[in-house]
Short mmCIF file of C-alpha atoms in Angstrom, two decimals:
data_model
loop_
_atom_site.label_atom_id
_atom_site.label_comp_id
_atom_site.label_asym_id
_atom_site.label_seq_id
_atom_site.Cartn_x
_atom_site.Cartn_y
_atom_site.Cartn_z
CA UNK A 945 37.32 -14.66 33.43
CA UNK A 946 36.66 -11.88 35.33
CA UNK A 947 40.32 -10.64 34.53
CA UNK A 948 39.48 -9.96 30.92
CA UNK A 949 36.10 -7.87 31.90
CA UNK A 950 38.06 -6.02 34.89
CA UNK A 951 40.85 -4.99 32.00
CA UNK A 952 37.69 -3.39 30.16
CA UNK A 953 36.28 -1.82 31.93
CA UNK A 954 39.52 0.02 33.39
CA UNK A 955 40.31 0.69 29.70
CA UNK A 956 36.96 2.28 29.37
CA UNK A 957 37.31 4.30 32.32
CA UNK A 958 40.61 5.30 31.50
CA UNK A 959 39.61 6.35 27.68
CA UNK A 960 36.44 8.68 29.03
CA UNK A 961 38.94 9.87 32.25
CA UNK A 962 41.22 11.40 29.50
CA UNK A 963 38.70 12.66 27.29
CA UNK A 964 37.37 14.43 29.52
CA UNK A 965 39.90 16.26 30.82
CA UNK A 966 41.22 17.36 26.91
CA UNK A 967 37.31 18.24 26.46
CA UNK A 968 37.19 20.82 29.62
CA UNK A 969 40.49 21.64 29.10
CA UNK A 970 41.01 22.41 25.15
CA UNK A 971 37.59 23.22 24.37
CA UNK A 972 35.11 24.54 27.11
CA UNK A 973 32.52 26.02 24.35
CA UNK A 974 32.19 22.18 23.52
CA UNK A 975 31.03 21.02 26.76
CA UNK A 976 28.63 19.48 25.33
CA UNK A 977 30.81 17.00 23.96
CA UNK A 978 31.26 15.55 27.64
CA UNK A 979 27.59 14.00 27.89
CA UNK A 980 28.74 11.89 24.81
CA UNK A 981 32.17 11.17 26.90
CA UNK A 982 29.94 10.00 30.12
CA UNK A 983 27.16 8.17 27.65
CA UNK A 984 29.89 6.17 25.94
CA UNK A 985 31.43 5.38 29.31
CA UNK A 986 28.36 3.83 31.18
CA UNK A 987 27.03 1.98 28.08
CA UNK A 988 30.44 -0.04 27.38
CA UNK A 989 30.34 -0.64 31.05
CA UNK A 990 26.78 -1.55 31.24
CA UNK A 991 26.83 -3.82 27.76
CA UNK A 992 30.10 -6.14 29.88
CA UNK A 993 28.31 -6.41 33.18
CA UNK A 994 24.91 -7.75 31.23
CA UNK A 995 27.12 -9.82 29.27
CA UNK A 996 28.41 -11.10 32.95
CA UNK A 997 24.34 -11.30 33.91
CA UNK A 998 23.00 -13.09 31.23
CA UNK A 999 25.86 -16.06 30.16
CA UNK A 1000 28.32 -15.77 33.26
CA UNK A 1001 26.58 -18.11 35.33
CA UNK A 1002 27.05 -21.46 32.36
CA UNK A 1003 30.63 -19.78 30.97
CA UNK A 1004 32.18 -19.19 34.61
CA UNK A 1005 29.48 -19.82 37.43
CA UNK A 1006 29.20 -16.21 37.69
CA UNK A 1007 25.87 -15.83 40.17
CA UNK A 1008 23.82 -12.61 40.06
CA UNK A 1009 25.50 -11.55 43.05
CA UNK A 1010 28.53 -11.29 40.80
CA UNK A 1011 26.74 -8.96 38.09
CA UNK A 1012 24.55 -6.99 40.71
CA UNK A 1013 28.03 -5.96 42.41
CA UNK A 1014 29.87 -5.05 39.13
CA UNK A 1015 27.20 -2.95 38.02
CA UNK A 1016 26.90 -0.93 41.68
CA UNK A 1017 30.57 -0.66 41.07
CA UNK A 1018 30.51 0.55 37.58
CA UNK A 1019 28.23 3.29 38.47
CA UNK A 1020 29.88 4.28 41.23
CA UNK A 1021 33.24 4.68 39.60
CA UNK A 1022 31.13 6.68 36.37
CA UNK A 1023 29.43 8.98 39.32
CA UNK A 1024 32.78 9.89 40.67
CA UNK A 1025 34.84 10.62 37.26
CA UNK A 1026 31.64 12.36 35.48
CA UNK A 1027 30.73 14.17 38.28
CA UNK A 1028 28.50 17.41 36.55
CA UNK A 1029 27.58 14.99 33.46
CA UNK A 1030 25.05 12.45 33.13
CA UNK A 1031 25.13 10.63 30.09
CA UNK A 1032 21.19 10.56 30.63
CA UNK A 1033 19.25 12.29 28.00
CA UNK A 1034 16.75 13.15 30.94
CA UNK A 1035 18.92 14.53 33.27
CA UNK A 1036 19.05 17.06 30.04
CA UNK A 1037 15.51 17.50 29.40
CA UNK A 1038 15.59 17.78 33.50
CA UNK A 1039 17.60 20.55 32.82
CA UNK A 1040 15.50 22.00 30.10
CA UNK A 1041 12.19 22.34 31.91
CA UNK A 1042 14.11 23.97 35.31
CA UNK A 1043 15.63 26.91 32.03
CA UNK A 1044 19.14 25.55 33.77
CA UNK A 1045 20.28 24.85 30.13
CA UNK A 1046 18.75 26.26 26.25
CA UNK A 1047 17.56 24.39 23.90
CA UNK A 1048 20.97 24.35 21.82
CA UNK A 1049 22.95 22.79 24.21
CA UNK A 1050 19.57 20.68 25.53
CA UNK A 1051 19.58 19.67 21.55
CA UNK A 1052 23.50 18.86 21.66
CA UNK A 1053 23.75 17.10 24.51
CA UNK A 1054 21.30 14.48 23.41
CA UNK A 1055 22.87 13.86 20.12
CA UNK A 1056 26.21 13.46 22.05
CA UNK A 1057 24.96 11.10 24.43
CA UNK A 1058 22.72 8.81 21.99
CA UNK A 1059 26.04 8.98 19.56
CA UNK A 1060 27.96 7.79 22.86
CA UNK A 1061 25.54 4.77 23.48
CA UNK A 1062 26.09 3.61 19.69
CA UNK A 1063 29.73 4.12 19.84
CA UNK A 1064 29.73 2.04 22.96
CA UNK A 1065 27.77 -0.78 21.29
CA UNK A 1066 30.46 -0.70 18.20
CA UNK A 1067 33.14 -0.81 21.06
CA UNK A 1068 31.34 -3.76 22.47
CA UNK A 1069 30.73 -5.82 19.74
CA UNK A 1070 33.89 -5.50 18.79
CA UNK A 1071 35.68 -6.52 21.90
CA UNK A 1072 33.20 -9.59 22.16
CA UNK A 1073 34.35 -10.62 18.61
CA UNK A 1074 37.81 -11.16 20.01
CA UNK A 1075 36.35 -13.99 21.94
CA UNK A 1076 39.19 -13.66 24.70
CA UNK A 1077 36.94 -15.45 26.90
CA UNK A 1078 34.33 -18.14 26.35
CA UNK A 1079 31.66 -15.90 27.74
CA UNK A 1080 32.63 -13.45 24.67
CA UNK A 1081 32.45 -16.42 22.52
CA UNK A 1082 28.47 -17.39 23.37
CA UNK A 1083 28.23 -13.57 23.35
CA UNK A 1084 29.86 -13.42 19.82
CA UNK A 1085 27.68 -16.27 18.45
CA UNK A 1086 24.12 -14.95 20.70
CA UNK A 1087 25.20 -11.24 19.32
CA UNK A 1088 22.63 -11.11 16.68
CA UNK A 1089 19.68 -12.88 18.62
CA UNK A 1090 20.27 -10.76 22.04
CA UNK A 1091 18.00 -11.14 24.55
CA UNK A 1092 15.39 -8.22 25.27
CA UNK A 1093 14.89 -6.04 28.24
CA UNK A 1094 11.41 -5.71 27.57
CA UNK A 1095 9.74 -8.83 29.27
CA UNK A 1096 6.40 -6.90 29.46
CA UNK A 1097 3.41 -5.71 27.16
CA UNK A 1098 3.78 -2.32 26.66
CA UNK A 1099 1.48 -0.56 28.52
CA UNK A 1100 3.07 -2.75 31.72
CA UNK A 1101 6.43 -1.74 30.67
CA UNK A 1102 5.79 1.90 29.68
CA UNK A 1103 4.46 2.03 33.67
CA UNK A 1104 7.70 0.15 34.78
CA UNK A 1105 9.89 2.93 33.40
CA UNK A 1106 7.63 5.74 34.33
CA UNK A 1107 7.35 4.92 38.34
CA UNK A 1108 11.06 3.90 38.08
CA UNK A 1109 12.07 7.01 36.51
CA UNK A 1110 9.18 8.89 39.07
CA UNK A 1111 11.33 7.33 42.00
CA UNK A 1112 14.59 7.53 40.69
CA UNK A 1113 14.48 11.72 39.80
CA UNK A 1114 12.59 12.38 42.73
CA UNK A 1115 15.57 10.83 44.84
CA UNK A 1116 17.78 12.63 42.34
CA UNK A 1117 16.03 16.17 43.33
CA UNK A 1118 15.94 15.52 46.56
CA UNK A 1119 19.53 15.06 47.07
CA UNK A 1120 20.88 17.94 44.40
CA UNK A 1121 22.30 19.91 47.44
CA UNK A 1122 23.79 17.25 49.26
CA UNK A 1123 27.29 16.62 49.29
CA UNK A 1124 28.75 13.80 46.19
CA UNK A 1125 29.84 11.20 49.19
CA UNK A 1126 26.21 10.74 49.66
CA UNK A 1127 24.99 11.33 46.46
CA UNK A 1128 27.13 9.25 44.15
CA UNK A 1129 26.56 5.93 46.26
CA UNK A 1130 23.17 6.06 47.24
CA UNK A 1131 21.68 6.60 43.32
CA UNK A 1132 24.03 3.77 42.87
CA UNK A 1133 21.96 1.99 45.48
CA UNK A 1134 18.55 3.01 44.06
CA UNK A 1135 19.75 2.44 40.58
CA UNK A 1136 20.46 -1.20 40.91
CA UNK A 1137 17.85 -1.67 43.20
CA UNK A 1138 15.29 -1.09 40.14
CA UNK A 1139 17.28 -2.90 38.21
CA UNK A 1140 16.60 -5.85 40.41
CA UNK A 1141 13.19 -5.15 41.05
CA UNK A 1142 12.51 -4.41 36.83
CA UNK A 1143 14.45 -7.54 35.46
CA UNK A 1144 11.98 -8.83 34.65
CA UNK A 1145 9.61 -6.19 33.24
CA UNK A 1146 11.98 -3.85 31.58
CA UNK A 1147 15.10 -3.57 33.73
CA UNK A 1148 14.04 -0.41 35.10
CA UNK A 1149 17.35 1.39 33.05
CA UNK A 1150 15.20 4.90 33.49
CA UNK A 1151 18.14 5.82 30.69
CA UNK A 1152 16.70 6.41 27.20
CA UNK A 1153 20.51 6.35 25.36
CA UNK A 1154 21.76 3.39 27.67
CA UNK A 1155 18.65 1.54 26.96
CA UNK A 1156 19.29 2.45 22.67
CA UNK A 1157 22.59 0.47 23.47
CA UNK A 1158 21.29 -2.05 26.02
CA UNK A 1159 18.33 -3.64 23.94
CA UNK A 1160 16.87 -1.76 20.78
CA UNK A 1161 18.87 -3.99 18.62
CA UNK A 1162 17.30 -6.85 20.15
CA UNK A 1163 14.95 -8.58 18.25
CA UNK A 1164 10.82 -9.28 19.87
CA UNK A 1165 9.99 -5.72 19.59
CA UNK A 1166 9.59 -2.75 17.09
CA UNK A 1167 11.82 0.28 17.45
CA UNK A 1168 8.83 2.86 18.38
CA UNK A 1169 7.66 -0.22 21.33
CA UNK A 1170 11.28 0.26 22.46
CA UNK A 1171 10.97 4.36 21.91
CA UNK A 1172 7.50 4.25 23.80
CA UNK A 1173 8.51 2.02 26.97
CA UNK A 1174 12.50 3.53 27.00
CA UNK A 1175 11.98 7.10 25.88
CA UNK A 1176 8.79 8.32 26.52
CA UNK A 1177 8.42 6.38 29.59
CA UNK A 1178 11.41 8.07 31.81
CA UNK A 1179 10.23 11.55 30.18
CA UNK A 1180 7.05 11.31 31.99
CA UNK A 1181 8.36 9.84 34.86
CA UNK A 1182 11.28 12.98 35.40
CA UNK A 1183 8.41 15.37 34.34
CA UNK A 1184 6.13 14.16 36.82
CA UNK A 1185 9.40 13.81 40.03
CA UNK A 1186 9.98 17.45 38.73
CA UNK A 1187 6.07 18.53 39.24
CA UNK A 1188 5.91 16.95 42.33
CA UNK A 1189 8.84 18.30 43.75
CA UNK A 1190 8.40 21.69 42.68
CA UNK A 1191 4.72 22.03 42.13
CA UNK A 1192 5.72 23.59 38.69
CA UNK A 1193 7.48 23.65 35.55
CA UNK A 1194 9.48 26.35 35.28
CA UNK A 1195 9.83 26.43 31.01
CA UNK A 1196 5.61 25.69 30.99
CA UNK A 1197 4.49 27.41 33.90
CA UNK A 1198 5.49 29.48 36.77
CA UNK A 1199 2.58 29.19 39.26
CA UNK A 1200 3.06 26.55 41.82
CA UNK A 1201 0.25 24.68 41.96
CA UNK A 1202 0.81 22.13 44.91
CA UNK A 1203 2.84 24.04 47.62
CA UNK A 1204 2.34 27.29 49.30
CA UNK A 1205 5.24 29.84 49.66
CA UNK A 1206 4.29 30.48 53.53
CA UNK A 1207 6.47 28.79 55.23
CA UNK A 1208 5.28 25.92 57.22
CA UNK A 1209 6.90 26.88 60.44
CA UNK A 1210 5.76 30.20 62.62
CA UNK A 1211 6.37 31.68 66.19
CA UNK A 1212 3.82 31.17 68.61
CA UNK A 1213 2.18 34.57 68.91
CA UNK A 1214 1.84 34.22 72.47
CA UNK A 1215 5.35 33.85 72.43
CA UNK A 1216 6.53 36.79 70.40
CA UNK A 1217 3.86 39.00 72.66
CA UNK A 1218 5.79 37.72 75.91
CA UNK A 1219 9.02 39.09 73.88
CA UNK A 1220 7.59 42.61 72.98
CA UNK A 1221 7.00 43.07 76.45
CA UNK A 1222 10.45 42.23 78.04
#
């Protein structure tokens, strides 16, 4: 069984590996266009391994061991071939409130990547409806009474996403200047780690376009309860990591208001005196 989803999602990878490389290549005024490459990519990926999660333990005796290590995997291998792009309408807004990016391309890039999440979920669906395995067949038949992410009320999982997210782009800021060897596996780390932790509040995705594909067409909820725990949620969370980390925000205001610009480390004037005198 786990032939068929190992055939997908090297297909997948292979289909955004290429695209990519014709986007950057053919048309770098369209770069844009890559955040919808890297959204597609981790959504298909994502949809398989909670497939694998949710029926693999009665249609193979796939554990949660199983799913937890396919989906560190599948974000590793996404960190390493989208390396500069997110997929993570966020990471854009991120972008946005540091002036790293305008508005046009903020705008673009958002559209691309929440177009990439739906074209994943077409891609899924219809892979599942092939039925090539009996997990794709439950799948198939369970397609239009999915189960929700959102286990919570939604004040409880509008908090979820925000300390997730508040965790999750803090760690992300933190490590901007270190090298991709560390940063690639340990947000793989952190990111299935609150998936673990937030399975059963919200599944901590801290992703508003993967969670579109993972769970809004899910039935239990309203689309603006999914757009106020899945959207909003992670928006406050990065805006807060950014604050913190900062003590500003650069597109609202330019006066840090946490830190100090002295720097925390001086010579001991006794010291320097000693110096003056030699």
């Amino acid at each position: 069984m786990l032939n068929v989803s190992l055939g997908y999602f090297i297909a997948v990878v292979a289909v955004c590996t290429l695209a990519r490389f014709l986007v950057v290549r053919q048309r770098k005024r369209w770069l844009f266009l890559v955040e919808l490459t890297a959204a597609f990519g981790l959504a298909a990926c994502r949809l398989e391994v909670q497939t694998i999660s949710e029926i693999g333990q009665w249609a193979g005796g796939l554990g949660a061991d199983v799913s937890l290590t396919m989906l560190f995997l599948a974000i590793i291998v996404h960190g390493v071939i989208m390396q500069g792009v997110t997929g993570n309408p966020s990471m854009s807004l991120m972008g946005l409130l540091q002036k790293e990016a305008g508005v046009v391309f903020t705008t673009l890039s958002i559209a691309s990547q929440f177009t990439g999440a739906h074209l994943a979920l077409l891609l899924a669906s219809w892979y599942w409806k092939m039925e090539l395995i009996d997990m794709h067949m439950i799948k198939n038949m369970m397609l239009a009474e999915c189960t929700s992410s959102l286990n919570a009320s939604l004040i409880q999982g509008t908090i979820v996403e925000v300390v997730g997210a508040l965790v999750y782009y803090l760690t992300v800021l933190s490590l901007r200047r270190r090298s991709q060897l560390l940063q690639i596996p340990l947000l793989a780390l952190l990111l299935t780690f609150l998936y673990y932790v937030g399975s059963g509040y919200t599944s901590a995705y801290v992703n508003p376009s993967l969670a579109y594909a993972l769970t809004f067409t899910c039935p239990g909820h309203t689309f603006l309860e999914y757009a106020v725990v899945y959207w909003l949620g992670p928006f406050f969370g990065m805006t807060l990591a950014l604050f913190l980390y900062r003590g500003n925000i650069p597109l609202l205001f330019n006066k840090n208001l946490l830190y100090s610009k002295k720097s925390r480390f001086r010579s001991p004037k006794a010291k320097n005196t000693e110096e003056k005198k030699k």
